[in-house]
PDB file of C-alpha atoms in Angstrom:
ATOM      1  CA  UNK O   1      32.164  -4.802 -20.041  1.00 48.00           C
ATOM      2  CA  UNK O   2      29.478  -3.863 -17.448  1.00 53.00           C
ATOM      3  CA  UNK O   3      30.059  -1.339 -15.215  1.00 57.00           C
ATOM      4  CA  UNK O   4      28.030  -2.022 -11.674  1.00 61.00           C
ATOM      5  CA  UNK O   5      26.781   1.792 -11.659  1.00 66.00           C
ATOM      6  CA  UNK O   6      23.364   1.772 -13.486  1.00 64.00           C
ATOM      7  CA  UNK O   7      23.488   4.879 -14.915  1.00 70.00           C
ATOM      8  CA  UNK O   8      27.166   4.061 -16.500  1.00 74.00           C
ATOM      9  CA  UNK O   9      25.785   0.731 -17.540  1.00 71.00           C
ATOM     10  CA  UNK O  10      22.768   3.069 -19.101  1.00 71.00           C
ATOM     11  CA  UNK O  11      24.915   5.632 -20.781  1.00 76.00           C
ATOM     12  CA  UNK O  12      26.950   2.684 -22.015  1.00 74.00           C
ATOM     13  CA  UNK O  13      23.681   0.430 -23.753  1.00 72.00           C
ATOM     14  CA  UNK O  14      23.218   3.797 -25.136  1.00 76.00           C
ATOM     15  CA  UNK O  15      26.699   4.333 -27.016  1.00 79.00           C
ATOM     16  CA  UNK O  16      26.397   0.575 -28.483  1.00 75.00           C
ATOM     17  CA  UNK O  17      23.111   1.089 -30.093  1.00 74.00           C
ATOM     18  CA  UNK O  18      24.328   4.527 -31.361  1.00 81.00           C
ATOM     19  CA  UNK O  19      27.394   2.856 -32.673  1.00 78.00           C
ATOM     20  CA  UNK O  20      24.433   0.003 -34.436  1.00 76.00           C
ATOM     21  CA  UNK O  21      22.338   2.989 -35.491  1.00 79.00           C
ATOM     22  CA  UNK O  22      25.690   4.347 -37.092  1.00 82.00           C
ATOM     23  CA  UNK O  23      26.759   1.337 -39.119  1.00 79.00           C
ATOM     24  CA  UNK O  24      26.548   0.738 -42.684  1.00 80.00           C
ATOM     25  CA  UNK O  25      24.987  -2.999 -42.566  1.00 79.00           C
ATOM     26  CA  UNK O  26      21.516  -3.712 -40.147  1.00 77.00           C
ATOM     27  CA  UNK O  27      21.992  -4.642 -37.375  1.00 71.00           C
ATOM     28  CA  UNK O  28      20.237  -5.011 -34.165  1.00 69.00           C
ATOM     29  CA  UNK O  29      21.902  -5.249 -30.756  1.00 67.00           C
ATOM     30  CA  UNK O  30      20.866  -6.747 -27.871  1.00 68.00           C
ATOM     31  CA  UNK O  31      22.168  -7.882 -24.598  1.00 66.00           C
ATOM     32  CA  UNK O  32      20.178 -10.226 -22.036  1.00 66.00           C
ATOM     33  CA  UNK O  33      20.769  -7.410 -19.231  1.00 62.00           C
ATOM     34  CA  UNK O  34      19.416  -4.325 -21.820  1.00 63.00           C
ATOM     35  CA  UNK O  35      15.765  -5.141 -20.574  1.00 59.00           C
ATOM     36  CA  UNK O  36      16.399  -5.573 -17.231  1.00 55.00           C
ATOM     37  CA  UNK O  37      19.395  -3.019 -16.152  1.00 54.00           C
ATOM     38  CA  UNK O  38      19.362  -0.748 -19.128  1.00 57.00           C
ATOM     39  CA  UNK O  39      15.826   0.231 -20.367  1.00 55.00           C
ATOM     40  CA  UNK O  40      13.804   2.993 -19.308  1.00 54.00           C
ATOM     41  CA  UNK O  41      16.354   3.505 -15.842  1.00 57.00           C
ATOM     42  CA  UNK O  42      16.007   6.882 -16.037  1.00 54.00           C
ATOM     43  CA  UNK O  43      12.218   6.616 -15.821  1.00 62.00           C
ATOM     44  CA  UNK O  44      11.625   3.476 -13.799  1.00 72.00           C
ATOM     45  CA  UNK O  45      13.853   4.904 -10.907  1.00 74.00           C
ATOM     46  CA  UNK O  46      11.096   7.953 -10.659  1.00 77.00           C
ATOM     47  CA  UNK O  47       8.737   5.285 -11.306  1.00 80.00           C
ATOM     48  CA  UNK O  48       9.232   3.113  -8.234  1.00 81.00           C
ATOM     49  CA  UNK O  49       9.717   6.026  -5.395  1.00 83.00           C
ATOM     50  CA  UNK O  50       6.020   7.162  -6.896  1.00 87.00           C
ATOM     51  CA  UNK O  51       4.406   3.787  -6.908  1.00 85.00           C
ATOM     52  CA  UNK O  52       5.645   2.652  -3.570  1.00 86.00           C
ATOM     53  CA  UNK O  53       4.803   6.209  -2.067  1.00 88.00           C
ATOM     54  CA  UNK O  54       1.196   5.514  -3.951  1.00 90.00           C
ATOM     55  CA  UNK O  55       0.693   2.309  -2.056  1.00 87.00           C
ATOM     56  CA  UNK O  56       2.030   3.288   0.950  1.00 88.00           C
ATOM     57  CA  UNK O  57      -0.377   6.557   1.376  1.00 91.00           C
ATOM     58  CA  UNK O  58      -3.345   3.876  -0.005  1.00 90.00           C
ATOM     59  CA  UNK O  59      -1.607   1.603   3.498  1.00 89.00           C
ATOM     60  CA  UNK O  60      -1.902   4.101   5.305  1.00 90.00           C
ATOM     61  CA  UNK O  61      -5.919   5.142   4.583  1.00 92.00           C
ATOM     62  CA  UNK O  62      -6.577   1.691   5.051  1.00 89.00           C
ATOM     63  CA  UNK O  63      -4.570   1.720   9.035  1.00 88.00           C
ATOM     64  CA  UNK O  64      -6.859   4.301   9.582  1.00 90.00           C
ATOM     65  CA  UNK O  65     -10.201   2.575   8.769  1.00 89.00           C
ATOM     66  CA  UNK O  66      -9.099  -0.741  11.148  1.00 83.00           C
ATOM     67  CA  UNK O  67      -6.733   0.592  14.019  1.00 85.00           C
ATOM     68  CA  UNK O  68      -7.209   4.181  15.694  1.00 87.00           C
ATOM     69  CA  UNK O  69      -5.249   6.870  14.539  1.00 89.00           C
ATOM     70  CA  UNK O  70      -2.226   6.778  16.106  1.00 88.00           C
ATOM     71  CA  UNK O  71      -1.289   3.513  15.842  1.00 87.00           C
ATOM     72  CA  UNK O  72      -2.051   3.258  12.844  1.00 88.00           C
ATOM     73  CA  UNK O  73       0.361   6.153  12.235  1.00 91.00           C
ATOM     74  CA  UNK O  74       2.807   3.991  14.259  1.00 88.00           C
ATOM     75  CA  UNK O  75       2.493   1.221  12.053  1.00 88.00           C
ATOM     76  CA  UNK O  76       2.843   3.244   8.978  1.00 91.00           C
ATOM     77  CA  UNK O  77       5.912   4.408  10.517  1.00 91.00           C
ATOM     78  CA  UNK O  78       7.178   1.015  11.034  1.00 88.00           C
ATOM     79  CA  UNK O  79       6.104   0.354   7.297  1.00 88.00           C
ATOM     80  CA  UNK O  80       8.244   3.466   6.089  1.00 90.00           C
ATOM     81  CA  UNK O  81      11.623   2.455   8.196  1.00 90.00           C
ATOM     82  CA  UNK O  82      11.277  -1.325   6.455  1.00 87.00           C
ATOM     83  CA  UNK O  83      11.479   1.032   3.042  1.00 88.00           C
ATOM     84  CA  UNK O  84      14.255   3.346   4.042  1.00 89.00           C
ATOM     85  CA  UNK O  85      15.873  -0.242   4.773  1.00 89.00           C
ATOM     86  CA  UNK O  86      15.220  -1.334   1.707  1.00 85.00           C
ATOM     87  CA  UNK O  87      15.967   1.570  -0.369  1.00 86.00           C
ATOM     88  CA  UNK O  88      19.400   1.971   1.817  1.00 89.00           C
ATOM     89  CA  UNK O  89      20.597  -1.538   1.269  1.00 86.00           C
ATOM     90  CA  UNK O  90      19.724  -1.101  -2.343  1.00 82.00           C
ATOM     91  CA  UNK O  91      21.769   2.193  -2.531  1.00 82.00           C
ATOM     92  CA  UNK O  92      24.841   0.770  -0.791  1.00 87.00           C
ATOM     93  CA  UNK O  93      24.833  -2.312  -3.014  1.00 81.00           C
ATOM     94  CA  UNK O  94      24.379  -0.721  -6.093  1.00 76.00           C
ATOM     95  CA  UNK O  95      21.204  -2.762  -6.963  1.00 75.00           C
ATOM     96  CA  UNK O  96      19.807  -0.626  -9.414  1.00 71.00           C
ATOM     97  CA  UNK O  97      16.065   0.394 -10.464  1.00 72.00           C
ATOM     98  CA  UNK O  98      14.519  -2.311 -12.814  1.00 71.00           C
ATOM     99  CA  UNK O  99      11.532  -3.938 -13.355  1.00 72.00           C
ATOM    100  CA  UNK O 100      12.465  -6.720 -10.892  1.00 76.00           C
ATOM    101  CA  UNK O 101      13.279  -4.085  -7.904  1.00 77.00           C
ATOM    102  CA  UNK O 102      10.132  -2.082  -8.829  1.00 77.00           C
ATOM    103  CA  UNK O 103       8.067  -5.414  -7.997  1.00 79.00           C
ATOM    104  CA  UNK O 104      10.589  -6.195  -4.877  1.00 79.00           C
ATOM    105  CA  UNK O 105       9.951  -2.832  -3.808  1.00 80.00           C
ATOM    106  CA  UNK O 106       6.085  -2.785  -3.893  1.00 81.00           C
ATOM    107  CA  UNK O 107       5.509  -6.111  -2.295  1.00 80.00           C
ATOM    108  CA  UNK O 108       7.829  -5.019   0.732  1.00 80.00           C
ATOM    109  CA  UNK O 109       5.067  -2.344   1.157  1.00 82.00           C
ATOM    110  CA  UNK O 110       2.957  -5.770   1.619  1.00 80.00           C
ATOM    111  CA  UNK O 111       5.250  -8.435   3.303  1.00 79.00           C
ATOM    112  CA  UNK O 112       5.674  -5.135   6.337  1.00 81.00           C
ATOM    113  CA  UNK O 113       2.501  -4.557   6.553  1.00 82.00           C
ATOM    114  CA  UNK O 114       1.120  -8.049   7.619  1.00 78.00           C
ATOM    115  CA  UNK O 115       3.369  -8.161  10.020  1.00 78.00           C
ATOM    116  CA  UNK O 116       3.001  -4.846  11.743  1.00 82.00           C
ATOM    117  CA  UNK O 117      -1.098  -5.563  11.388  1.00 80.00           C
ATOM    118  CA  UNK O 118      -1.115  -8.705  13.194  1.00 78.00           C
ATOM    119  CA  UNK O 119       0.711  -6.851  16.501  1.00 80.00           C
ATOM    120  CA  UNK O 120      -1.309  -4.020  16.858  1.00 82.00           C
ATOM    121  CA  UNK O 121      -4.385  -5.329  16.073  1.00 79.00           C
ATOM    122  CA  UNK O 122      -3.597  -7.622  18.845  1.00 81.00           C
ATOM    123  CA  UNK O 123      -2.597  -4.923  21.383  1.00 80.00           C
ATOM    124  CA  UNK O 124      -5.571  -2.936  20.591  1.00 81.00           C
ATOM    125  CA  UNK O 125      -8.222  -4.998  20.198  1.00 79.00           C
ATOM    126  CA  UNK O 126      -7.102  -7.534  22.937  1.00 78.00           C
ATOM    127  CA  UNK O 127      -6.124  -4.857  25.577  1.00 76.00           C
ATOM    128  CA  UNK O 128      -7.765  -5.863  28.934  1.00 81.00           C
ATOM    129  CA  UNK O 129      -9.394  -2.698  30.662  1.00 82.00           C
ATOM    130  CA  UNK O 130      -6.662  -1.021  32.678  1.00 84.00           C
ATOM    131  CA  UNK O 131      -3.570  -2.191  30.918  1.00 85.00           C
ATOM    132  CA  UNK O 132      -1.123  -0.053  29.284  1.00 87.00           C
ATOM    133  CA  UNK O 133       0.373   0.281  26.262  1.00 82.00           C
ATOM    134  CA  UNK O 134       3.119  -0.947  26.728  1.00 85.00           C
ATOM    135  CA  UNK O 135       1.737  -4.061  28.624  1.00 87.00           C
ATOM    136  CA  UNK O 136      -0.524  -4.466  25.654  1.00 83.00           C
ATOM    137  CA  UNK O 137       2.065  -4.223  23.036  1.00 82.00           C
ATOM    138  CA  UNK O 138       4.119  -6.974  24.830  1.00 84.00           C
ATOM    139  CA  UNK O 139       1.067  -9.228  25.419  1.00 84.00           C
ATOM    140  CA  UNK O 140       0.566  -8.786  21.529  1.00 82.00           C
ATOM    141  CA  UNK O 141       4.317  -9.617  20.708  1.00 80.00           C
ATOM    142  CA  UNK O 142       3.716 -12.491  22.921  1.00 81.00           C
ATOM    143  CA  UNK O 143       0.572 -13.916  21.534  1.00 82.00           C
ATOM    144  CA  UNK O 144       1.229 -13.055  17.847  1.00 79.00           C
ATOM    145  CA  UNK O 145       4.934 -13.297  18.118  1.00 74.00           C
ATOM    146  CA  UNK O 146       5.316 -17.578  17.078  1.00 78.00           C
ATOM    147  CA  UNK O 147       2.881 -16.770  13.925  1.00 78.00           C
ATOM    148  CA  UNK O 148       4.821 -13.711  13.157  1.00 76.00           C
ATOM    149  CA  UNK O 149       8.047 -15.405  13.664  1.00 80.00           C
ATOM    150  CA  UNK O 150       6.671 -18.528  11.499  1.00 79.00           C
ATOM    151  CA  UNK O 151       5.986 -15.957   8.912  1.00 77.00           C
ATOM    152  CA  UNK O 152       9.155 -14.617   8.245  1.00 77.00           C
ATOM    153  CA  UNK O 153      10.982 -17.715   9.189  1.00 85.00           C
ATOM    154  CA  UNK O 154       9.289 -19.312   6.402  1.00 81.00           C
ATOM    155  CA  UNK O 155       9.299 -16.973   3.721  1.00 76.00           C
ATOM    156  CA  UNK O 156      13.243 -16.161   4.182  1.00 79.00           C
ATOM    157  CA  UNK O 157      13.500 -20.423   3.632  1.00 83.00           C
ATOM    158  CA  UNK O 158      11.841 -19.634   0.507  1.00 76.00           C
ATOM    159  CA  UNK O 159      13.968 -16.324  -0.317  1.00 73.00           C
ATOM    160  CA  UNK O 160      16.860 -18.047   0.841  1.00 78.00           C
ATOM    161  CA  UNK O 161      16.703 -20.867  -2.150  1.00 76.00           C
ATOM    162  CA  UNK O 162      16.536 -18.446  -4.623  1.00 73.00           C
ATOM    163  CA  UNK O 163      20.056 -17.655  -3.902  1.00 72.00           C
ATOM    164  CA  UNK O 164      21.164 -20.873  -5.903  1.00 75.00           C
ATOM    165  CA  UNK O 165      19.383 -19.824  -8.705  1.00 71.00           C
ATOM    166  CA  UNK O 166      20.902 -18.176 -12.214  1.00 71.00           C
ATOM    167  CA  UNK O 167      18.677 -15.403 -12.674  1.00 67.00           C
ATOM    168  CA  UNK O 168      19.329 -11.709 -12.017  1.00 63.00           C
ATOM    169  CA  UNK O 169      15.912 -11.453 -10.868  1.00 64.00           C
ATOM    170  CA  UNK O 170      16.012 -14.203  -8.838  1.00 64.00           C
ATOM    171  CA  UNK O 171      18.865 -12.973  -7.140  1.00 59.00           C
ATOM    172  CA  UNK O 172      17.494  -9.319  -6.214  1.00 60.00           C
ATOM    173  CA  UNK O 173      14.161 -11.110  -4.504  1.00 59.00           C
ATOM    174  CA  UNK O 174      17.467 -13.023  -2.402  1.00 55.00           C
TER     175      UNK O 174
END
């Protein structure tokens, strides 16, 4: 009876407890997804854009104290086009805003930036005298690249057995 538009699925939670509200005996209704895909979407959706653009700005201040200036703005760059990813694929799938994405979309903010930290750390504080940027950046990519690589490698492994798993939330983090 689910629609896969959140808001329809919303507007639809809401008619059903009207109808419960409107009926002679007491009753309460309740569906496993109202907590998850039906409460407070209005609110959470505003929710998450403010609380990932919080922790992004707080990313940001933080580039700023360890790497110079603008690569730190280049990494917060990087950090923002993982998000428009996110927030895309999560658009064009119709995964809607719940507590579960407001988590998933949070921790991106932290999974990208660990990554992006490790290579330009590495290209600026390992730059030999003379070198260029771009020499630097591949030397990093180089150096860092296998524990990068191990990173990700691992944690989509981990991801990728959640798949197999009955849970709603379980299959957003997938």
């Amino acid at each position: 009876w689910q629609s896969s538009d959140a808001e329809r699925r919303a507007e639809q939670a809401q008619q059903l407890l009207a109808l419960g509200r409107a009926s002679a005996t007491s009753a309460v209704l309740y569906h496993r997804s109202f907590p998850v895909h039906v409460g407070r979407f209005e609110d959470l959706r505003t929710e998450v854009f403010k609380t990932v653009g919080y922790a992004c700005l707080a990313v940001l201040v933080a580039l700023v104290f360890v790497l110079p200036a603008p690569v730190a703005f280049v990494a917060f760059l990087n950090i923002c086009s993982v998000l428009l990813t996110v927030f895309g694929f999560m658009g064009i799938t119709g995964i809607s805003a719940n507590a579960v994405t407001y988590t998933s979309c949070v921790m991106a903010v932290g999974f990208c930036v660990d990554y992006t930290c490790h290579i330009c750390h590495a290209a600026v504080h390992g730059a030999r005298s003379g070198e260029t940027w771009a020499a630097a950046m591949r030397r990093s990519i180089e150096t860092c690249g296998y524990d990068v690589l191990h990173g990700c490698t691992t944690a989509l492994l981990g991801v990728f057995m959640l798949i197999f798993a009955n849970s709603a939330g379980f299959r957003i983090w997938s």
